[in-house]
Coordinates of C-alpha atoms in Angstrom, one line a residue:
Chain A
M1 CA 9.1 -21.7 -25.3
S2 CA 10.7 -21.8 -28.7
D3 CA 12.8 -19.7 -30.9
I4 CA 11.3 -16.7 -32.6
Q5 CA 12.6 -17.6 -36.0
T6 CA 10.9 -20.9 -36.1
N7 CA 7.6 -20.0 -34.6
I8 CA 6.3 -16.9 -36.3
S9 CA 5.0 -17.1 -39.8
G10 CA 8.2 -16.1 -41.4
R11 CA 7.2 -12.8 -42.7
D12 CA 8.9 -9.7 -41.5
A13 CA 6.8 -6.9 -40.1
P14 CA 6.4 -4.4 -43.0
H15 CA 9.2 -1.9 -43.3
A16 CA 11.2 -3.5 -40.5
D17 CA 14.7 -2.1 -40.5
T18 CA 17.1 -4.9 -40.6
T19 CA 20.1 -2.6 -40.2
F20 CA 19.6 -3.0 -36.4
G21 CA 20.3 -6.1 -34.3
E22 CA 18.0 -9.2 -33.8
V23 CA 14.3 -8.8 -33.1
I24 CA 13.8 -8.1 -29.4
L25 CA 10.0 -7.9 -29.4
R26 CA 7.5 -9.1 -31.9
T27 CA 3.7 -9.3 -31.7
E28 CA 1.4 -11.1 -34.1
G29 CA -2.3 -10.6 -34.2
L30 CA -2.3 -8.8 -30.8
T31 CA -5.9 -8.0 -30.0
K32 CA -7.7 -6.6 -26.9
H33 CA -11.4 -6.2 -26.4
Y34 CA -13.1 -4.5 -23.5
G35 CA -16.5 -5.9 -23.7
G36 CA -17.9 -4.6 -27.0
V37 CA -15.0 -2.1 -27.5
H38 CA -12.3 -3.3 -29.7
A39 CA -9.3 -1.3 -28.4
L40 CA -6.6 -3.2 -30.2
I41 CA -7.1 -5.2 -33.4
D42 CA -4.7 -7.7 -35.0
C43 CA -1.5 -5.7 -34.3
N44 CA 1.8 -7.0 -35.9
F45 CA 4.7 -5.1 -34.5
E46 CA 8.4 -5.6 -34.1
I47 CA 11.4 -3.8 -32.7
R48 CA 15.0 -4.7 -33.0
K49 CA 17.9 -4.4 -30.6
G50 CA 19.3 -0.8 -30.7
E51 CA 16.3 0.5 -32.5
H52 CA 14.1 3.4 -31.2
V53 CA 10.6 3.2 -32.5
A54 CA 7.9 5.8 -32.0
I55 CA 4.2 4.9 -31.6
M56 CA 2.0 7.8 -32.7
G57 CA -1.8 8.1 -33.0
D58 CA -4.8 10.1 -31.9
N59 CA -6.2 9.8 -28.4
G60 CA -8.0 6.4 -28.1
A61 CA -6.1 4.9 -31.1
G62 CA -4.8 2.0 -28.9
K63 CA -1.2 3.1 -28.1
S64 CA -1.4 2.7 -24.3
T65 CA -3.6 -0.4 -24.7
F66 CA -0.8 -2.0 -26.8
V67 CA 1.7 -1.2 -24.0
R68 CA -0.5 -2.7 -21.3
Q69 CA -0.8 -5.9 -23.3
I70 CA 2.9 -6.4 -23.8
T71 CA 3.8 -5.5 -20.2
A72 CA 1.0 -7.8 -19.0
V73 CA -0.8 -5.1 -17.0
E74 CA -3.8 -6.5 -18.8
K75 CA -4.5 -10.0 -20.2
R76 CA -4.6 -9.8 -24.0
T77 CA -7.8 -11.2 -25.7
S78 CA -5.7 -12.9 -28.5
G79 CA -2.5 -12.8 -30.3
K80 CA 1.1 -13.8 -29.7
V81 CA 4.1 -12.1 -28.3
W82 CA 7.8 -13.0 -28.7
F83 CA 10.4 -11.3 -26.5
N84 CA 14.1 -11.8 -26.8
G85 CA 13.7 -14.8 -29.0
Q86 CA 11.1 -16.6 -27.0
Y87 CA 7.3 -16.9 -27.0
V88 CA 6.0 -15.2 -23.9
D89 CA 2.7 -15.0 -22.0
F90 CA 3.6 -13.1 -18.9
D91 CA 1.5 -13.7 -15.8
G92 CA 1.8 -10.1 -14.6
P93 CA 3.8 -6.9 -14.9
L94 CA 6.5 -8.2 -12.5
E95 CA 7.2 -11.1 -14.8
A96 CA 7.5 -8.7 -17.7
R97 CA 9.9 -6.6 -15.7
E98 CA 12.0 -9.6 -14.6
A99 CA 12.2 -10.6 -18.3
G100 CA 13.7 -7.2 -19.1
I101 CA 10.8 -5.0 -20.2
E102 CA 10.9 -1.7 -18.3
T103 CA 8.0 0.7 -18.7
V104 CA 7.4 4.4 -17.8
F105 CA 3.6 4.5 -17.7
Q106 CA 1.6 7.5 -18.7
T107 CA 0.4 7.6 -15.1
L108 CA 4.0 7.1 -13.9
A109 CA 2.9 4.4 -11.5
L110 CA 4.5 5.9 -8.4
A111 CA 3.4 5.7 -4.8
D112 CA 3.0 9.2 -3.6
H113 CA 3.7 8.5 0.1
L114 CA 7.0 6.6 -0.6
D115 CA 10.4 8.0 -1.2
V116 CA 12.6 7.5 -4.3
P117 CA 14.4 4.2 -3.4
D118 CA 11.1 2.7 -2.3
N119 CA 9.5 3.6 -5.6
L120 CA 12.4 2.5 -7.7
F121 CA 12.3 -0.9 -6.1
L122 CA 8.6 -1.2 -5.7
G123 CA 7.6 -4.9 -6.3
R124 CA 11.2 -6.1 -6.4
E125 CA 12.7 -4.9 -3.2
K126 CA 16.3 -5.9 -2.3
V127 CA 16.2 -8.0 0.9
L128 CA 18.7 -9.0 3.5
F129 CA 16.9 -12.1 4.7
N130 CA 14.3 -13.9 2.6
L131 CA 11.4 -14.7 4.9
G132 CA 8.6 -14.6 2.2
P133 CA 6.3 -11.6 2.6
F134 CA 8.2 -10.8 5.9
S135 CA 11.6 -10.5 4.2
I136 CA 13.8 -7.9 5.8
L137 CA 14.4 -4.9 3.5
D138 CA 17.9 -3.9 2.5
Y139 CA 17.5 -0.1 2.7
K140 CA 21.2 0.6 2.3
G141 CA 21.5 -1.5 -0.8
M142 CA 18.4 0.1 -2.4
R143 CA 19.6 3.6 -1.5
E144 CA 23.0 2.9 -3.2
A145 CA 21.5 1.4 -6.3
T146 CA 19.1 4.3 -6.5
L147 CA 21.9 6.8 -6.5
A148 CA 23.7 4.8 -9.1
G149 CA 20.6 4.6 -11.3
L150 CA 20.1 8.4 -11.0
K151 CA 23.7 9.0 -11.9
K152 CA 23.4 6.7 -14.9
T153 CA 20.5 8.7 -16.2
G154 CA 21.9 12.1 -15.2
V155 CA 18.8 12.8 -13.1
K156 CA 19.3 15.2 -10.2
I157 CA 16.9 14.8 -7.3
P158 CA 17.7 17.1 -4.4
N159 CA 16.8 14.6 -1.7
I160 CA 16.0 11.0 -2.5
S161 CA 14.4 10.6 0.9
N162 CA 11.7 13.0 -0.1
T163 CA 8.3 11.5 -0.8
I164 CA 6.9 11.7 -4.3
Q165 CA 4.0 13.8 -3.2
N166 CA 6.5 16.6 -2.3
M167 CA 8.1 16.6 -5.8
S168 CA 7.4 18.6 -8.9
G169 CA 5.9 17.0 -12.0
G170 CA 9.3 16.9 -13.6
Q171 CA 11.0 15.3 -10.7
R172 CA 8.3 12.6 -10.6
Q173 CA 8.8 11.9 -14.3
C174 CA 12.6 11.6 -13.7
V175 CA 12.0 9.2 -10.9
A176 CA 9.8 7.0 -13.1
I177 CA 12.5 7.1 -15.9
A178 CA 15.3 6.4 -13.4
R179 CA 13.4 3.3 -12.4
T180 CA 13.9 1.9 -15.8
A181 CA 17.6 2.7 -15.8
T182 CA 18.3 1.3 -12.4
F183 CA 17.6 -2.2 -13.7
H184 CA 19.4 -3.7 -16.7
S185 CA 16.4 -3.7 -19.1
K186 CA 16.4 -5.3 -22.6
L187 CA 13.6 -3.0 -23.8
T188 CA 12.4 0.3 -22.5
I189 CA 8.9 1.6 -23.1
M190 CA 8.0 5.2 -22.4
D191 CA 4.3 6.3 -22.6
E192 CA 4.2 10.0 -23.2
P193 CA 7.1 10.8 -20.9
T194 CA 7.2 14.5 -21.5
A195 CA 3.5 15.3 -21.8
A196 CA 3.4 17.3 -18.5
L197 CA 6.9 18.7 -18.5
G198 CA 8.4 22.1 -19.0
V199 CA 11.1 23.0 -21.5
Q200 CA 14.1 22.2 -19.4
E201 CA 12.6 19.0 -17.9
T202 CA 11.7 17.8 -21.4
A203 CA 15.3 18.4 -22.6
Q204 CA 16.5 16.3 -19.7
V205 CA 14.2 13.4 -20.5
E206 CA 15.2 13.6 -24.2
N207 CA 18.9 13.5 -23.1
I208 CA 18.1 10.3 -21.1
I209 CA 16.6 8.8 -24.3
R210 CA 19.7 9.8 -26.3
T211 CA 21.8 8.1 -23.6
L212 CA 19.8 4.9 -24.1
K213 CA 20.4 5.2 -27.8
E214 CA 24.2 5.5 -27.3
Q215 CA 24.1 2.5 -25.0
G216 CA 22.3 0.5 -27.8
E217 CA 19.2 -0.1 -25.7
P218 CA 16.0 -0.4 -27.7
L219 CA 13.1 1.9 -26.9
I220 CA 9.4 2.2 -27.7
L221 CA 8.4 5.9 -27.3
I222 CA 4.7 6.9 -27.3
S223 CA 4.5 10.5 -28.0
H224 CA 2.3 13.2 -29.6
N225 CA 5.4 15.5 -30.0
M226 CA 6.4 15.4 -33.7
R227 CA 9.7 17.2 -33.2
Q228 CA 10.7 14.8 -30.5
V229 CA 9.8 11.7 -32.5
M230 CA 11.7 12.9 -35.5
D231 CA 14.6 13.8 -33.4
L232 CA 14.9 10.7 -31.3
C233 CA 13.4 7.8 -33.2
D234 CA 14.4 5.6 -36.2
R235 CA 11.0 4.5 -37.1
I236 CA 7.4 5.6 -36.6
V237 CA 4.4 3.3 -36.3
V238 CA 1.1 5.0 -36.6
W239 CA -2.0 3.6 -34.8
R240 CA -5.6 4.4 -35.9
R241 CA -8.8 3.1 -34.3
G242 CA -7.0 0.2 -32.6
R243 CA -5.0 -0.9 -35.7
I244 CA -1.6 -0.1 -37.1
C245 CA -2.1 2.0 -40.2
A246 CA 1.5 3.0 -41.1
N247 CA 5.0 1.8 -40.5
L248 CA 7.4 4.6 -41.6
R249 CA 11.2 5.0 -41.6
K250 CA 12.1 8.4 -40.4
E251 CA 14.2 9.3 -43.4
E252 CA 11.4 8.4 -45.8
T253 CA 8.7 10.6 -44.2
D254 CA 8.1 14.0 -42.7
G255 CA 5.7 15.5 -40.1
Q256 CA 2.9 16.3 -42.5
D257 CA 3.0 12.8 -43.9
V258 CA 2.7 11.3 -40.4
V259 CA -0.2 13.7 -39.5
A260 CA -2.0 12.5 -42.6
Y261 CA -1.7 8.9 -41.4
I262 CA -2.8 9.8 -37.8
T263 CA -5.9 11.7 -39.1
G264 CA -6.8 8.9 -41.6
A265 CA -6.2 11.0 -44.6
K266 CA -3.7 8.4 -45.7
T267 CA -3.2 4.7 -45.1
Q268 CA -0.4 2.5 -46.3
A269 CA -1.5 -0.2 -48.8
E270 CA -0.6 -3.1 -46.6
Y271 CA -2.7 -1.7 -43.8
A272 CA -5.8 -0.9 -45.9
D273 CA -8.1 -2.7 -43.5
A274 CA -7.3 0.0 -40.9
A275 CA -8.9 2.8 -42.9
Chain B
M1 CA 18.0 32.7 6.8
A2 CA 20.7 30.6 5.0
Q3 CA 19.5 27.3 3.7
S4 CA 21.2 24.6 5.6
Q5 CA 21.5 22.2 2.8
T6 CA 20.6 23.3 -0.7
T7 CA 21.1 21.3 -3.8
H8 CA 20.2 22.4 -7.3
G9 CA 17.8 19.9 -8.8
V10 CA 15.7 19.5 -11.9
G11 CA 14.6 22.8 -13.3
G12 CA 16.6 24.7 -10.8
L13 CA 14.5 23.4 -7.9
T14 CA 16.1 23.5 -4.5
F15 CA 15.8 21.5 -1.4
D16 CA 16.1 23.0 2.1
A17 CA 16.6 20.3 4.7
S18 CA 15.7 22.7 7.5
K19 CA 12.1 23.0 6.1
R20 CA 11.6 19.3 6.4
H21 CA 8.3 18.4 8.0
R22 CA 8.1 17.0 11.6
P23 CA 7.1 13.4 11.8
P24 CA 3.3 13.3 12.5
E25 CA 3.9 11.1 15.5
L26 CA 5.7 14.1 17.1
N27 CA 2.6 16.2 16.7
V28 CA 0.5 13.4 18.3
F29 CA 3.1 13.3 21.2
F30 CA 2.7 17.0 21.7
A31 CA -1.1 16.6 21.8
L32 CA -0.7 13.9 24.5
I33 CA 1.5 16.2 26.6
L34 CA -0.9 19.1 26.1
L35 CA -3.9 17.0 27.1
V36 CA -2.2 15.8 30.3
A37 CA -1.3 19.4 31.1
V38 CA -4.9 20.5 30.6
F39 CA -6.1 17.8 33.0
E40 CA -3.4 18.7 35.4
A41 CA -4.5 22.3 35.4
L42 CA -8.2 21.5 35.6
G43 CA -7.4 19.1 38.4
W44 CA -5.9 21.8 40.5
L45 CA -8.6 24.3 39.6
L46 CA -11.7 22.1 40.0
M47 CA -10.6 19.2 42.3
G48 CA -7.7 20.7 44.2
D49 CA -5.6 17.6 43.3
S50 CA -3.0 16.6 40.8
F51 CA -3.9 14.4 37.7
L52 CA -0.4 13.2 37.1
F53 CA 1.5 13.5 40.3
N54 CA 1.2 11.7 43.6
T55 CA 0.3 14.3 46.2
R56 CA -0.1 12.0 49.2
P57 CA 2.3 12.8 52.1
N58 CA 3.7 9.2 52.3
A59 CA 4.1 8.9 48.6
T60 CA 6.8 6.6 47.4
S61 CA 6.7 7.7 43.8
I62 CA 6.5 11.2 42.3
F63 CA 3.9 10.1 39.7
N64 CA 0.4 8.7 40.4
T65 CA 1.4 5.2 39.3
A66 CA -2.1 3.8 40.0
R67 CA -3.6 6.3 37.5
L68 CA -0.9 5.7 34.9
T69 CA -1.4 1.9 35.2
I70 CA -5.2 2.3 34.8
I71 CA -4.7 4.5 31.7
I72 CA -2.5 2.0 29.9
L73 CA -4.4 -1.0 31.2
Q74 CA -7.8 0.2 30.0
V75 CA -6.6 0.9 26.4
S76 CA -4.4 -2.1 26.0
I77 CA -7.1 -4.5 24.8
V78 CA -8.6 -2.1 22.3
G79 CA -5.1 -1.1 21.5
I80 CA -4.3 -4.6 20.3
I81 CA -7.3 -4.3 17.9
A82 CA -6.1 -0.9 16.8
L83 CA -2.7 -2.4 15.7
G84 CA -4.6 -4.4 13.1
V85 CA -7.0 -1.6 12.2
T86 CA -3.9 0.6 11.6
Q87 CA -2.6 -1.7 9.0
V88 CA -6.0 -2.0 7.3
I89 CA -6.4 1.8 7.1
I90 CA -2.8 2.3 5.8
L91 CA -3.8 -0.2 3.1
G92 CA -6.6 2.2 2.2
G93 CA -9.4 0.0 3.7
I94 CA -11.5 0.0 6.8
D95 CA -12.5 -2.7 9.3
L96 CA -15.9 -2.5 11.1
S97 CA -15.9 -6.1 12.1
S98 CA -13.2 -6.2 14.7
G99 CA -15.6 -5.6 17.7
S100 CA -17.9 -8.4 16.6
I101 CA -14.9 -10.7 16.0
V102 CA -14.0 -10.0 19.6
G103 CA -17.5 -11.2 20.7
A104 CA -17.5 -14.3 18.6
T105 CA -13.9 -15.3 19.4
A106 CA -14.4 -14.7 23.1
M107 CA -17.4 -17.0 23.2
I108 CA -15.8 -19.8 21.2
A109 CA -12.4 -19.7 22.9
M110 CA -13.9 -19.6 26.3
S111 CA -15.9 -22.7 25.5
F112 CA -12.6 -24.6 25.1
A113 CA -11.1 -23.0 28.2
Q114 CA -13.7 -24.2 30.8
V115 CA -13.0 -26.3 33.9
S116 CA -15.0 -29.4 34.6
L117 CA -15.4 -28.9 38.3
V118 CA -16.5 -25.7 40.1
N119 CA -16.1 -25.9 43.9
G120 CA -16.0 -29.7 43.7
Q121 CA -19.3 -29.7 41.7
P122 CA -19.7 -30.3 38.0
N123 CA -19.5 -27.0 36.1
P124 CA -23.1 -25.9 35.6
K125 CA -22.3 -23.8 32.6
M126 CA -20.4 -26.4 30.5
M127 CA -20.7 -25.4 26.8
L128 CA -19.0 -28.5 25.3
P129 CA -19.6 -32.2 25.9
E130 CA -17.7 -33.9 28.8
G131 CA -14.1 -34.5 28.0
W132 CA -13.6 -31.1 26.4
Q133 CA -12.9 -29.4 29.7
D134 CA -9.6 -28.7 31.6
L135 CA -7.7 -28.4 28.3
P136 CA -4.2 -26.9 28.2
M137 CA -4.3 -23.1 27.8
I138 CA -2.8 -23.4 24.2
V139 CA -6.0 -25.1 23.0
P140 CA -8.5 -22.2 23.5
V141 CA -5.8 -19.8 22.4
L142 CA -5.3 -21.6 19.1
V143 CA -9.1 -22.0 18.6
G144 CA -9.5 -18.3 19.1
I145 CA -6.7 -17.5 16.7
C146 CA -8.3 -19.9 14.1
C147 CA -11.6 -17.9 14.5
G148 CA -9.7 -14.7 13.7
V149 CA -8.0 -16.4 10.6
F150 CA -11.4 -17.6 9.4
A151 CA -13.1 -14.3 9.8
G152 CA -10.2 -12.4 8.3
L153 CA -9.9 -14.6 5.3
I154 CA -13.6 -14.1 4.5
N155 CA -13.2 -10.3 4.9
G156 CA -10.1 -10.4 2.7
F157 CA -11.5 -12.5 0.0
L158 CA -14.7 -10.5 -0.2
I159 CA -12.8 -7.2 -0.5
A160 CA -10.0 -8.4 -2.8
Y161 CA -11.7 -10.8 -5.2
T162 CA -15.4 -9.7 -5.3
R163 CA -14.3 -6.1 -5.1
I164 CA -17.0 -5.3 -2.5
P165 CA -16.1 -2.0 -0.8
P166 CA -14.4 -2.8 2.6
F167 CA -17.0 -0.8 4.4
I168 CA -19.8 -3.1 3.2
A169 CA -17.8 -6.4 3.4
T170 CA -16.7 -5.7 7.1
L171 CA -20.2 -4.4 8.0
G172 CA -21.6 -7.7 6.8
M173 CA -19.0 -9.5 9.0
M174 CA -19.8 -7.3 11.9
V175 CA -23.4 -8.3 11.9
T176 CA -22.7 -12.0 11.1
A177 CA -20.0 -12.4 13.8
R178 CA -22.2 -10.8 16.4
G179 CA -24.9 -13.3 15.4
V180 CA -22.5 -16.1 15.8
A181 CA -21.6 -14.8 19.3
K182 CA -25.2 -14.9 20.3
W183 CA -26.0 -18.2 18.6
W184 CA -23.0 -20.0 20.2
S185 CA -24.4 -20.1 23.7
K186 CA -28.0 -18.9 22.9
G187 CA -27.1 -15.6 24.6
E188 CA -25.9 -17.2 27.8
P189 CA -22.5 -16.0 29.2
I190 CA -19.7 -18.6 29.3
S191 CA -17.6 -18.7 32.5
F192 CA -15.2 -20.7 34.7
P193 CA -12.0 -20.8 32.7
T194 CA -9.0 -22.9 33.6
E195 CA -6.2 -21.2 35.7
G196 CA -3.9 -21.3 32.7
Y197 CA -6.3 -19.4 30.5
A198 CA -7.2 -16.9 33.3
A199 CA -3.5 -16.1 33.7
I200 CA -3.4 -14.4 30.2
G201 CA -5.4 -11.4 31.4
K202 CA -4.1 -11.2 34.9
G203 CA -2.5 -8.0 36.2
M204 CA -0.4 -6.2 33.7
T205 CA -0.1 -9.1 31.2
P206 CA -2.5 -7.4 28.7
V207 CA -0.2 -4.4 28.7
F208 CA 2.8 -6.5 28.0
I209 CA 1.0 -8.3 25.2
F210 CA -0.1 -5.0 23.7
I211 CA 3.5 -3.5 23.9
A212 CA 5.1 -6.7 22.5
L213 CA 2.6 -6.8 19.6
A214 CA 3.0 -3.1 19.0
I215 CA 6.9 -3.5 18.8
L216 CA 6.5 -6.5 16.5
F217 CA 4.2 -4.8 14.1
H218 CA 6.1 -1.5 14.2
L219 CA 9.2 -3.5 13.0
I220 CA 7.2 -5.4 10.5
L221 CA 5.6 -2.3 8.9
R222 CA 8.9 -0.4 8.9
Y223 CA 11.5 -3.1 7.9
T224 CA 9.7 -5.8 5.8
V225 CA 8.4 -6.2 2.3
Y226 CA 5.0 -6.7 3.9
G227 CA 5.0 -3.3 5.4
K228 CA 6.4 -1.6 2.3
H229 CA 3.7 -3.2 0.1
T230 CA 0.9 -2.2 2.6
Y231 CA 2.0 1.5 2.4
A232 CA 2.4 1.3 -1.4
I233 CA -1.1 -0.2 -2.0
G234 CA -2.7 2.5 0.3
S235 CA -0.7 5.2 -1.5
N236 CA -1.5 4.2 -5.0
E237 CA -3.2 0.9 -5.7
A238 CA -2.9 1.1 -9.5
A239 CA 0.8 1.9 -9.2
A240 CA 1.3 -1.1 -6.9
R241 CA -0.5 -3.4 -9.4
M242 CA 1.6 -2.1 -12.3
S243 CA 4.8 -2.6 -10.2
G244 CA 3.9 -6.3 -10.0
I245 CA 2.7 -6.3 -6.3
K246 CA 0.1 -9.1 -5.8
V247 CA -2.4 -6.6 -4.4
D248 CA -5.3 -9.0 -3.9
R249 CA -3.2 -11.5 -2.1
H250 CA -1.7 -8.8 0.1
K251 CA -5.2 -7.4 1.0
V252 CA -6.3 -10.9 2.2
M253 CA -3.1 -11.1 4.3
V254 CA -3.7 -7.7 5.9
Y255 CA -7.4 -8.3 6.8
T256 CA -6.5 -11.7 8.2
I257 CA -3.8 -10.2 10.4
A258 CA -6.2 -7.6 11.6
A259 CA -8.8 -10.2 12.5
V260 CA -6.2 -12.3 14.2
L261 CA -5.2 -9.3 16.4
A262 CA -8.9 -8.8 17.2
S263 CA -9.1 -12.5 18.3
I264 CA -6.0 -12.1 20.5
A265 CA -7.8 -9.1 22.1
A266 CA -10.8 -11.3 22.6
I267 CA -8.7 -14.0 24.3
V268 CA -7.1 -11.4 26.6
L269 CA -10.4 -9.7 27.4
S270 CA -12.3 -12.9 28.2
S271 CA -9.4 -14.1 30.3
K272 CA -9.3 -10.8 32.2
N273 CA -13.0 -10.8 32.9
L274 CA -13.1 -14.6 33.6
T275 CA -16.2 -14.8 31.4
A276 CA -17.3 -14.3 27.8
Q277 CA -20.6 -12.7 26.8
A278 CA -22.1 -12.2 23.4
G279 CA -22.1 -8.5 23.7
M280 CA -18.3 -8.3 24.3
G281 CA -16.4 -5.9 22.1
T282 CA -19.4 -3.8 21.1
M283 CA -18.2 -0.5 19.7
Y284 CA -14.6 -1.6 20.1
E285 CA -14.2 -1.2 16.3
L286 CA -15.0 2.5 16.5
D287 CA -12.7 3.0 19.5
A288 CA -9.9 1.3 17.6
I289 CA -10.5 3.4 14.5
A290 CA -10.6 6.5 16.7
M291 CA -7.2 5.6 18.3
T292 CA -5.8 5.0 14.8
V293 CA -7.0 8.3 13.4
I294 CA -6.0 10.3 16.5
G295 CA -2.6 8.7 16.0
G296 CA -2.2 10.3 12.6
V297 CA -3.1 7.4 10.4
S298 CA -4.7 8.9 7.2
L299 CA -8.1 7.5 6.4
S300 CA -7.2 7.9 2.7
G301 CA -4.4 5.3 3.1
G302 CA -0.7 5.3 2.6
R303 CA 0.3 7.2 5.8
G304 CA 0.5 6.4 9.5
S305 CA 2.4 4.2 11.9
I306 CA 2.1 1.8 14.8
L307 CA 3.9 4.3 17.0
G308 CA 1.2 6.9 16.2
T309 CA -1.5 4.5 17.0
V310 CA 0.0 3.7 20.4
L311 CA 0.2 7.4 21.1
G312 CA -3.4 7.7 19.9
A313 CA -4.4 4.9 22.3
L314 CA -2.7 6.7 25.2
I315 CA -4.6 9.9 24.3
F316 CA -7.7 7.9 24.4
G317 CA -6.8 6.5 27.9
V318 CA -5.9 9.9 29.2
I319 CA -9.3 11.3 28.1
I320 CA -11.2 8.5 29.8
S321 CA -9.1 8.7 32.9
G322 CA -9.2 12.5 33.0
F323 CA -12.9 12.6 32.8
T324 CA -13.3 10.1 35.6
F325 CA -10.8 12.1 37.6
L326 CA -12.8 15.2 37.1
K327 CA -16.0 13.2 38.0
L328 CA -17.6 14.1 34.8
D329 CA -20.4 11.9 33.4
A330 CA -19.6 9.2 30.9
Y331 CA -22.0 11.0 28.5
Y332 CA -19.5 13.8 28.2
Q333 CA -16.7 11.3 27.5
E334 CA -18.6 10.0 24.5
M335 CA -19.3 13.5 23.2
V336 CA -15.7 14.6 23.6
K337 CA -14.4 11.3 22.0
G338 CA -16.7 11.9 19.0
A339 CA -15.5 15.5 18.7
I340 CA -11.8 14.4 18.9
I341 CA -12.3 11.8 16.1
V342 CA -13.9 14.4 13.8
G343 CA -11.2 16.9 14.7
A344 CA -8.4 14.4 13.9
V345 CA -10.0 13.7 10.4
V346 CA -10.5 17.4 9.7
L347 CA -6.8 18.0 10.6
D348 CA -5.7 15.1 8.3
Q349 CA -7.8 16.5 5.4
W350 CA -6.3 19.9 6.0
R351 CA -2.7 18.4 6.0
Q352 CA -3.4 16.6 2.8
R353 CA -4.8 19.7 1.0
R354 CA -1.8 21.7 2.2
A355 CA 0.6 19.0 0.9
A356 CA -1.2 18.9 -2.4
S357 CA -1.1 22.7 -2.8
R358 CA 2.7 22.7 -2.2
T359 CA 3.4 20.5 -5.3

């Protein structure tokens, strides 16, 4: 474990916006192979405290694969990751969460037959007595923390004792997002959080993201929604065929420009190998 | 009708507390009551006697306590196995090996429970060398539990780390453990246990053991991290992994606990029968699965409870006892048991489709 400033090669990720705080997450040469498939190739990425960065790209570009590597859902093939100033090689998603990386996965990662508090605290339950795997659950504590988490995000769930299978798509999404808000995260990652939502529910999720911005919490947002990205994020990183092909500040680009990078019509000079 | 508790939620969705679903255990309980009522009616119609009540003139109790005792006694041993099978099925797995583990454990444990002298003569059926007889009761019990731990660890490791489907892994264990049971004494029964060992299965002790274990595992599944993770893995294994639950380790633990419960059933059974035979526990795995499914545990995982399984076991006992009471052949019992199992699974599938269509 050593300080980020002394361990990485010294170069800033291209177009990094230094108007924000310190670097919270940085990857260098992050690569993931599934057998012969190179899903993620040599990705150098960084995000600073308070910054909201969008990740865009076509389906199969490597966006979700990138998230799975930094959250340790999968073991990376090669590359280095620094989080909050320290080199990290998490042993699993729980370690990543304990370090402060909260993720809303595309699949939501909710257990259908469990209720809201059970899902919010899945894998890190509050306990009354620690007896290893047979530790006694603190239901009251988890319920109170759930209500506080829902209040913080402004999410309204009619009955938190209801199981996830009896909820609408929007409610499920809100539960998944509330899970990130219940714990004091240092970085939030949302993988297509509004992909399956209606207009009103999307607005609610976007409000939650704005709340995070006001609170100065950094966010990585994976989205296909150009309006949303332009509205909510400070920077856009475009992925193509497993590589980063553009790193754009919002005020220096527009929707058409971003689409050109996504489709491969354009590639920034420093990412020429991604073409 | 006015909604008793309506709250506006996301997208204007509302929640009506009065439309909450009944716990599935309540449905199983109603089924049990209905079944008893049917046998009571058939009893008066066909036999001119009551199934549930004591109709003798000098009766000291309103209920037929002898029949009720038999009902619970005859399901208590398979019921102990069903407590483990319940956890495995909630986890999203299946265990076909429990019956054979009963056979193997009974043989091995009984070998350590033998007396040296029978009617003043040396025990003619001694399995182990001299000096290994007349051991304290705790020795065969611990040996039996160790058998369960060993078999359960193999099941768990095969399923969790080699990713063999649970059906195949436990099928392999089912055949292997039965082979061990036959090989252990070359097919000979093992008899003459010590008084201490024989006391385990005497009278109503099997029922007390069943009830104590049922309460213990009900509390564990309901109030501990172990229980919560078991439900979570059965409900959505990928989500459980992403949430940081050590899914593979947990699977090993659940299959080991299930095998230990099967070995406890073997100890009780061999003690009750005062003998162990290689064929002991044959088909018990299917009876245990049937009790579990009848008790409302979903074969697709994530749902069910120990309470449901206990009620399922009682339904099982009532069917067997009811058919004996009506003097119907055992063949009919098997047929009806089969039909009830299929019916319970069909009902579960229907419930799941209905739940899916509501969202």
